[in-house]
Each structure stands twice: as structure tokens, then as C-alpha cells.
Backbone as a ProteinNet text record, in pm:
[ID]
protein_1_A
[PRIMARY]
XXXXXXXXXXXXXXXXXXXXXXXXXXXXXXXXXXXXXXXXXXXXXXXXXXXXXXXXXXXXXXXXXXXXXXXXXXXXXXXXXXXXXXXXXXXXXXXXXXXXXXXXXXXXXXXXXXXXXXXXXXXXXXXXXXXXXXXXXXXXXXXXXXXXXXXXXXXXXXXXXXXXXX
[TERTIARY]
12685.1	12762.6	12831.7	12945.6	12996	13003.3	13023.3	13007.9	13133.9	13148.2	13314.5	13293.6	13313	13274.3	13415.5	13382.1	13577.7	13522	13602.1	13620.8	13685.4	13659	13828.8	13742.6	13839.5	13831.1	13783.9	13701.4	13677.6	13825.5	13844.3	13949.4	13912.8	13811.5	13816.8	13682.3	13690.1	13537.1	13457.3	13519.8	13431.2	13328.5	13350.1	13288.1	13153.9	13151.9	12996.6	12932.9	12962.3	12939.7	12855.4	12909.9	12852.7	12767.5	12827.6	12716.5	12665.2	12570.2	12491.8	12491.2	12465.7	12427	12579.7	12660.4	12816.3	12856.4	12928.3	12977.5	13048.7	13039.7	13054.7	13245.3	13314.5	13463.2	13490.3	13601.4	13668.9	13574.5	13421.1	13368.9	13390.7	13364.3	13397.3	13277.8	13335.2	13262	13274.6	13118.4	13153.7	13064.4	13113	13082.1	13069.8	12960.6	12903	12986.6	12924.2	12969.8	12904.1	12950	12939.1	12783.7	12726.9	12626.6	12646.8	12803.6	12803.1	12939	12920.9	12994.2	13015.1	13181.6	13232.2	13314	13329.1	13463.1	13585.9	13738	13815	13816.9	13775.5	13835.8	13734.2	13563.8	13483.4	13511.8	13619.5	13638.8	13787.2	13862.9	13957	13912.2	13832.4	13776.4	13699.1	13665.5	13585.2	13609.7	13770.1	13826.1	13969.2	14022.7	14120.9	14274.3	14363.2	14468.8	14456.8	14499	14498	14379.5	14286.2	14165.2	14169.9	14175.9	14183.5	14333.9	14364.6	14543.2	14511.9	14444.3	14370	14247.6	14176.1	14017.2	14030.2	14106.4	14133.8	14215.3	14284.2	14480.7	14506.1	14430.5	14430.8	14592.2	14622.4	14742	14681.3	14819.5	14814.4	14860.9	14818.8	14857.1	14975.7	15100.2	15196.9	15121.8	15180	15110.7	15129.3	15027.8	15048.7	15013	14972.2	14939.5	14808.2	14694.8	14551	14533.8	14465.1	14351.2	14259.8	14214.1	14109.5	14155.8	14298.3	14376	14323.8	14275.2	14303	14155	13996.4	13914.3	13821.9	13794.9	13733.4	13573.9	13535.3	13375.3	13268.5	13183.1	13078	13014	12976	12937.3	12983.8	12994.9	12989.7	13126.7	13212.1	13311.6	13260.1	13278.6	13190.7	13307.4	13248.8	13316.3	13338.9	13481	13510.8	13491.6	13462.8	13423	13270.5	13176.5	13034.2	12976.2	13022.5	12953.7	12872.9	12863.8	12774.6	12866.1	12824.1	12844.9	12941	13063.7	13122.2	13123.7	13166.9	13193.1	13178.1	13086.9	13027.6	13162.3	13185	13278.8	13277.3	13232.6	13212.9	13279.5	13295.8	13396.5	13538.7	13581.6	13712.2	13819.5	13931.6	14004.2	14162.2	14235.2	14438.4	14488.4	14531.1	14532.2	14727.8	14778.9	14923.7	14956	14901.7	14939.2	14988.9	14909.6	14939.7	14818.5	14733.3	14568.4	14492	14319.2	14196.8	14180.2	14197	14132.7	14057.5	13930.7	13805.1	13771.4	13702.2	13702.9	13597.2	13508	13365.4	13340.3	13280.4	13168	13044.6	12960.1	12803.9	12720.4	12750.7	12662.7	12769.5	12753.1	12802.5	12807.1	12744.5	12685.2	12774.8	12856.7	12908.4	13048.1	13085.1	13204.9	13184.9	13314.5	13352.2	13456.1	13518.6	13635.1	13723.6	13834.3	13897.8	14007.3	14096.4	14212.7	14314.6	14410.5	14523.4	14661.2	14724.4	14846.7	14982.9	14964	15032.4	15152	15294.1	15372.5	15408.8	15424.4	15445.6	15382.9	15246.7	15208.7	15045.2	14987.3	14825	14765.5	14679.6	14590.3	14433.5	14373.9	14240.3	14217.6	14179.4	14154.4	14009.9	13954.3	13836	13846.4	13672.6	13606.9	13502.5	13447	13320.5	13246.2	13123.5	12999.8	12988.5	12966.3	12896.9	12969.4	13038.4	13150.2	13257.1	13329.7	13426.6	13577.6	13603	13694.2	13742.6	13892.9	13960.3	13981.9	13960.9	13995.2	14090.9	14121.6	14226.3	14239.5	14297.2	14281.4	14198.2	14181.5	14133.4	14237.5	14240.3	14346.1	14297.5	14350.8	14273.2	14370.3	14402.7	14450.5	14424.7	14243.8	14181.5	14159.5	14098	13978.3	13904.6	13822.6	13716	13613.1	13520.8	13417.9	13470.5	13513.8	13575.8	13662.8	13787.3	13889.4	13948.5	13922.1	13953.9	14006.6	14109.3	14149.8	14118	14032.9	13992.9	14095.8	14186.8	14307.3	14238.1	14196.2	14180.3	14265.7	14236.5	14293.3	14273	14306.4	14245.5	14179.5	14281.1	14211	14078.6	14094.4	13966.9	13832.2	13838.4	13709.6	13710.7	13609.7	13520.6	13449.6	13429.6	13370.1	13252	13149.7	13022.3	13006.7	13001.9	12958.6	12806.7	12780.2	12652.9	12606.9	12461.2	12373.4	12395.5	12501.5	12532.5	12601.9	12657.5	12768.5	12891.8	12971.7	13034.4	13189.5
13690.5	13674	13538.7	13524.7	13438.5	13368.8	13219.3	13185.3	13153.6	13185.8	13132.9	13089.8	12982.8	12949.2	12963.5	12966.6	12960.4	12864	12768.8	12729.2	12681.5	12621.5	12645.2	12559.1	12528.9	12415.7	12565	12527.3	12570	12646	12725.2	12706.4	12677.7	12657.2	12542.1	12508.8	12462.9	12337.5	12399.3	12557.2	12642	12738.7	12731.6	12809.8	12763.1	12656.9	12564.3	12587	12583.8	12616.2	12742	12873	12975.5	13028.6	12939.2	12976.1	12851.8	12794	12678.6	12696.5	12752.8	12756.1	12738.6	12798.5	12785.2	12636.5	12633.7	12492.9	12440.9	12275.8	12204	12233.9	12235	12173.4	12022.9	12071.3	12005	12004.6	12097.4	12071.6	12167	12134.4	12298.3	12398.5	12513	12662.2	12695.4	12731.7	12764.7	12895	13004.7	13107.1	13122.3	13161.2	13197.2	13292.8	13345.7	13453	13586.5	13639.1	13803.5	13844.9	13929.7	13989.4	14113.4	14193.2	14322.6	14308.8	14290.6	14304.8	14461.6	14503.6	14615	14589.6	14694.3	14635.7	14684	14674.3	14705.6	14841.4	14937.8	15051.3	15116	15052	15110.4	15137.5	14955.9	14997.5	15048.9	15071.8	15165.3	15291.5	15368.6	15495.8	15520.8	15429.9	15428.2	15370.4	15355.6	15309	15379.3	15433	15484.3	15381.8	15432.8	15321.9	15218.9	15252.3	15169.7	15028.9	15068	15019.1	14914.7	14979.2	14899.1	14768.5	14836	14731.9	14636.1	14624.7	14514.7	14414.6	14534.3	14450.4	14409	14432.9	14432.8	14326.3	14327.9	14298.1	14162.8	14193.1	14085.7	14120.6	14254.4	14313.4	14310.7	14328.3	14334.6	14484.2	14531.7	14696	14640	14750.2	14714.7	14717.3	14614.5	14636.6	14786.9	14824.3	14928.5	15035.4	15023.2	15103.1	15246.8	15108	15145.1	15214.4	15294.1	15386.5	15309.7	15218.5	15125.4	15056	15010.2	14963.1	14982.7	15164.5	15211.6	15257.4	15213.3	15223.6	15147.2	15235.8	15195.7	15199.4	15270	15286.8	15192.9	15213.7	15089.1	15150.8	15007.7	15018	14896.5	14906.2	14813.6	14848	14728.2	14757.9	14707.9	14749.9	14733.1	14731.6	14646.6	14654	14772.3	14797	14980	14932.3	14854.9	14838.9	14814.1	14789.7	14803.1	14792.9	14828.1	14881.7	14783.4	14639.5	14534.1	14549.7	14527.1	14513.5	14345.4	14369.9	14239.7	14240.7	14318.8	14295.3	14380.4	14359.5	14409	14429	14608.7	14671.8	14568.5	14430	14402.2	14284	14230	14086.9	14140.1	14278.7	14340.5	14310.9	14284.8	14260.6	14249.1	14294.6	14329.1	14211.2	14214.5	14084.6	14071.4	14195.6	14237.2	14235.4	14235.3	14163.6	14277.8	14370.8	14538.4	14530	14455.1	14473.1	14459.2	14500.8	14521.1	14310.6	14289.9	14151.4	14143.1	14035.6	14001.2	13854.2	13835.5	13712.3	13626	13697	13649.6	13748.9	13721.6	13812.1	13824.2	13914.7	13950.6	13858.9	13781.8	13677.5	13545	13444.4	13331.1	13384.8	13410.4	13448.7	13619.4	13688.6	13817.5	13776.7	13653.8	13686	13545.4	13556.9	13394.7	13381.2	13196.2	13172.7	13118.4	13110	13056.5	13024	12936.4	12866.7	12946	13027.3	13082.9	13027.2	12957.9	12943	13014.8	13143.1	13185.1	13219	13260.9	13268.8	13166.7	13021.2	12916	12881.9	12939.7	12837.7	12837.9	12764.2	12754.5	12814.5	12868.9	13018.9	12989	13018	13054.4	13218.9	13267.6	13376.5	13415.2	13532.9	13623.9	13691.5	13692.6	13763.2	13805.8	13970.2	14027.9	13921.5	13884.2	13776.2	13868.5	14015.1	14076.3	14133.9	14165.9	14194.3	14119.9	14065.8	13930.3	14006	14116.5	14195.8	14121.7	14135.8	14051.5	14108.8	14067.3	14154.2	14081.8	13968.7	13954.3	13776.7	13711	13595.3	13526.8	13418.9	13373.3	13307.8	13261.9	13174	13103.6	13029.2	12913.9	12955.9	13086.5	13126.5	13262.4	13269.6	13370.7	13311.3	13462.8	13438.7	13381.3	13326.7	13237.5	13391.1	13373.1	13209.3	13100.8	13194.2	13155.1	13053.5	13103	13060.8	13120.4	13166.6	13248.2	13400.1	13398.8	13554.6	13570.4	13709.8	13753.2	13842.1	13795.3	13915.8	13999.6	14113.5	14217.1	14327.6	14370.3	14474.9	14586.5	14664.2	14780.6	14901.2	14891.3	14981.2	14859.8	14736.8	14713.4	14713.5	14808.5	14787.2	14943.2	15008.7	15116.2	15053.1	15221.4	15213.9	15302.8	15229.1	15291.7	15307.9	15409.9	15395.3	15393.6	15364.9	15313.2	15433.8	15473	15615.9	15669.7	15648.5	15726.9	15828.6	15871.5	15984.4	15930	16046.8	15998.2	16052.5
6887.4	7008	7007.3	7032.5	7020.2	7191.2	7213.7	7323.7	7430.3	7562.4	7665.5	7755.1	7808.4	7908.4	8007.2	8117.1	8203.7	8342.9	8371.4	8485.4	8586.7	8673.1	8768.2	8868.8	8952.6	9099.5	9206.7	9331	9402.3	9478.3	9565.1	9625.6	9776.8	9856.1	9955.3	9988.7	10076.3	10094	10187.1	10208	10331.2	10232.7	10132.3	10034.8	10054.2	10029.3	10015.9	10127.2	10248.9	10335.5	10365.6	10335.2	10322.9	10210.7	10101.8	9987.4	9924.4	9962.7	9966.1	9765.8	9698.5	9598.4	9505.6	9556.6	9495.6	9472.6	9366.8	9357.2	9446.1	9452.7	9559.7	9565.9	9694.1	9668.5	9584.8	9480.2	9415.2	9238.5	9271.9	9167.1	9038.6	8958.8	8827	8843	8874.4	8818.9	8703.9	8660.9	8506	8522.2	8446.8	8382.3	8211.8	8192	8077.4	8053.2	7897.7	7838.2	7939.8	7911.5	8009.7	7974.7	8048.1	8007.6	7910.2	7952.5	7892.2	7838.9	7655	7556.2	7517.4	7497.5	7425.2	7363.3	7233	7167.5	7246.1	7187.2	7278.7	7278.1	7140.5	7180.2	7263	7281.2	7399	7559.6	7575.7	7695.8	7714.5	7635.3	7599.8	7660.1	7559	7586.2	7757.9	7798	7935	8016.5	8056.5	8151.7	8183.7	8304.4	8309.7	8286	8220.6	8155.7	8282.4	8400.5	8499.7	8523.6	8501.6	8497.9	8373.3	8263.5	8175	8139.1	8183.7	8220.7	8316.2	8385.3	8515.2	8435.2	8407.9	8322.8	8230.2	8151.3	7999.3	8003.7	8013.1	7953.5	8066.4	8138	8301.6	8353.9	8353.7	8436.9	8560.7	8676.3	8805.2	8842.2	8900.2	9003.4	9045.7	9097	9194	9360.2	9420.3	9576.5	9611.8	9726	9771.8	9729.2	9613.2	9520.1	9507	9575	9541.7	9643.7	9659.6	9791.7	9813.4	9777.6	9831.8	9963.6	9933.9	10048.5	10196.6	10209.6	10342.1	10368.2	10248.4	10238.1	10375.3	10456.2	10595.5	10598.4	10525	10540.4	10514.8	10584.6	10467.5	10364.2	10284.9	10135.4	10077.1	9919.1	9874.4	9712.4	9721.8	9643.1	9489.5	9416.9	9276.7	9164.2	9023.1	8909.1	8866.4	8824.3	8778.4	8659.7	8532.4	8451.9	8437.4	8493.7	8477	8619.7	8692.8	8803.1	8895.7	8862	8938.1	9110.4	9151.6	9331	9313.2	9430.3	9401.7	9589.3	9613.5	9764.4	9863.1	10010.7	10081.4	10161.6	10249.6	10289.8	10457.2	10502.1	10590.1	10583	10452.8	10376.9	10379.8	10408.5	10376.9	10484.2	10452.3	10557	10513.1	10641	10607.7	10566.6	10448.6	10451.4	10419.4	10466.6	10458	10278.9	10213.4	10075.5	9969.8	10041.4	9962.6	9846.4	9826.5	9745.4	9849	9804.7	9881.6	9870.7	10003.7	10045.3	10090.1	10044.6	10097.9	10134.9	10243.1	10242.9	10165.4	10091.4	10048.8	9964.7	9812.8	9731.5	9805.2	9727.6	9818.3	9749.8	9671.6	9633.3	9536.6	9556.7	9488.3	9372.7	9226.5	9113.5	9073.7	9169.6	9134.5	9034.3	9109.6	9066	9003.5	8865.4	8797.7	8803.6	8798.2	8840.3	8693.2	8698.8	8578.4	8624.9	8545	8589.5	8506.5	8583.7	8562.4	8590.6	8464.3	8479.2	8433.5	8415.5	8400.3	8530.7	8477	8607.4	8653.1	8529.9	8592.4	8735.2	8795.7	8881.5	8823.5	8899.4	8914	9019.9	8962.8	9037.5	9008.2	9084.9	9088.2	9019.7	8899.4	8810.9	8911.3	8911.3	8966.3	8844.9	8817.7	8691.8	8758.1	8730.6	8697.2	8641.8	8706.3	8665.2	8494.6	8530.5	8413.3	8288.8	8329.7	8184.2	8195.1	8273.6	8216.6	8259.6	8305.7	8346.3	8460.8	8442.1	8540.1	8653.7	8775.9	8891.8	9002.5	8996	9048.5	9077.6	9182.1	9225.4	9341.8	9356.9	9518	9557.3	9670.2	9768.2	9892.9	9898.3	10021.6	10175.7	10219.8	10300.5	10386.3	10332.2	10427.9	10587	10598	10754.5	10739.2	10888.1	10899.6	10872.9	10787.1	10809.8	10688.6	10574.1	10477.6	10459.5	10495.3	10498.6	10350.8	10229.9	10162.8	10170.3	10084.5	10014.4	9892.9	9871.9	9752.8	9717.1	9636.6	9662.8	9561.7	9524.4	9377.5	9376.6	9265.1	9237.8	9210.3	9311.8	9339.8	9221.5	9147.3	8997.1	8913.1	8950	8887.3	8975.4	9079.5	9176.9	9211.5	9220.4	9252.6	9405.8	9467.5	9579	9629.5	9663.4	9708.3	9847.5	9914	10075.7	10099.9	10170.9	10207.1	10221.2	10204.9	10187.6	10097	9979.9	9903.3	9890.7	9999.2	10044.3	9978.1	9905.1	9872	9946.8
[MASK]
++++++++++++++++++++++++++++++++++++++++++++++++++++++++++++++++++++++++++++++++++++++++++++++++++++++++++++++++++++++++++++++++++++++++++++++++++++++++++++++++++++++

């Protein structure tokens, strides 16, 4: 196994706040190597093109796009590449943007951050803690309690409703 680390600046100082364990504002997040290694043509084969064009490739959906968008129920929104839980259906919120916005992961430790400059600007990158699949950005222009947007992307997140009903 070879080793990656990725890290990136907080994107605001309300983070700490709610997740005592999360790195401090202004400090570096670092993420390890993934827990769950595939080669490409594994997650090729086990991901729908869409899916894999997001996780893979670190493509973006066109807004508007996803059915998650209009996803009202509770439960819990999860990696469509390995299935870990990223965000509780209670963090969800309009965030007009045309992707599923959240204001908070369900735990500090779900998600990893990386510094994206592509597009000529600087971005806060969102990674699956567990396979390393890209799911979208953060932004320092959510709701309270936060004050964050989890912007993702809708083909890289799966959805669980609570009881299991599907």
C-alpha cells in the first residue's frame, strides 16, 4: 500500500465548536490513506458512469440534476462508493445551489478535506473518510449552527431512510 495524505484549512471557526474533536480553525486536516483500496477497473465495474465520474475522476453533476435534491425523509445520506454514512437527513438543507447541501457530517472523522485549486480558485475538496471518493466541496456560507455548506454531489451519495424502508 502505498501512502496519501490530503489536507486543507478548516473552512470556519464554527466547526470546532460543534465538533470538539475536528481540527482547530486555521489548523491543517489531514487524512490518511483510505481504508478501502480498488483498482480502477473495480470501481469502474461497481459504480454507475455517473457515480464514478464524481468518485473517481473528481467530476461534478450538472445542478439540478440529482433526486437527492428533493430527498425529504429521514435517514442517513451515505458513500455510493462504499457505503460509510456521511450525513444525517437532519444536517440537510435548500441551499438554492441545485446539489444536496448539508450543514454538518455525522461525525468529524466521515469526511476528509483537501485543497482544491482547480478552476483557478481555492476550494475546500470533501472526501469519503473510507475510500477517498470525491464528493464534493465545503464553504463558509451555511446555516447556523455551522455556518457551513456541504455542497455534494448528488451521484456520489446514496440514501438510507431511517427503519430501513426503502
Amino acid at each position: 500500500m502505498r501512502e496519501r495524505n490530503f489536507s486543507g484549512k478548516r473552512a470556519s471557526a464554527c466547526a470546532s465548536l460543534f465538533f470538539p474533536h475536528a481540527p482547530k480553525c486555521g489548523g491543517e486536516s489531514e487524512r490518511s490513506m483510505p481504508k478501502i483500496e480498488k483498482t480502477d477497473a473495480e470501481w469502474r465495474s461497481g459504480l454507475s458512469p455517473a457515480a464514478y465520474h464524481v468518485l473517481r475522476a473528481h467530476g461534478t453533476e450538472r445542478p439540478g440534476t440529482s433526486p437527492l435534491n428533493h430527498e425529504k425523509r429521514k435517514g442517513v445520506f451515505t458513500c455510493a462508493g462504499c457505503g460509510r454514512p456521511l450525513f444525517a437527513s437532519e444536517t440537510k438543507y435548500e441551499s438554492g445551489t441545485g446539489w444536496p447541501s448539508f450543514w454538518a457530517p455525522v461525525s468529524p472523522d466521515a469526511v476528509g478535506e483537501s485543497e482544491d485549486r482547480s478552476w483557478f480558485m481555492k476550494r475546500t475538496e470533501i472526501h469519503c473518510a473510507d475510500c477517498g471518493g470525491h464528493l464534493g466541496h465545503v464553504f463558509p456560507d451555511g446555516p447556523k449552527p455551522t455556518g457551513l455548506r456541504y455542497c455534494m454531489n448528488g451521484a456520489a451519495l446514496s440514501f438510507k431512510p431511517a427503519g430501513g424502508a426503502e
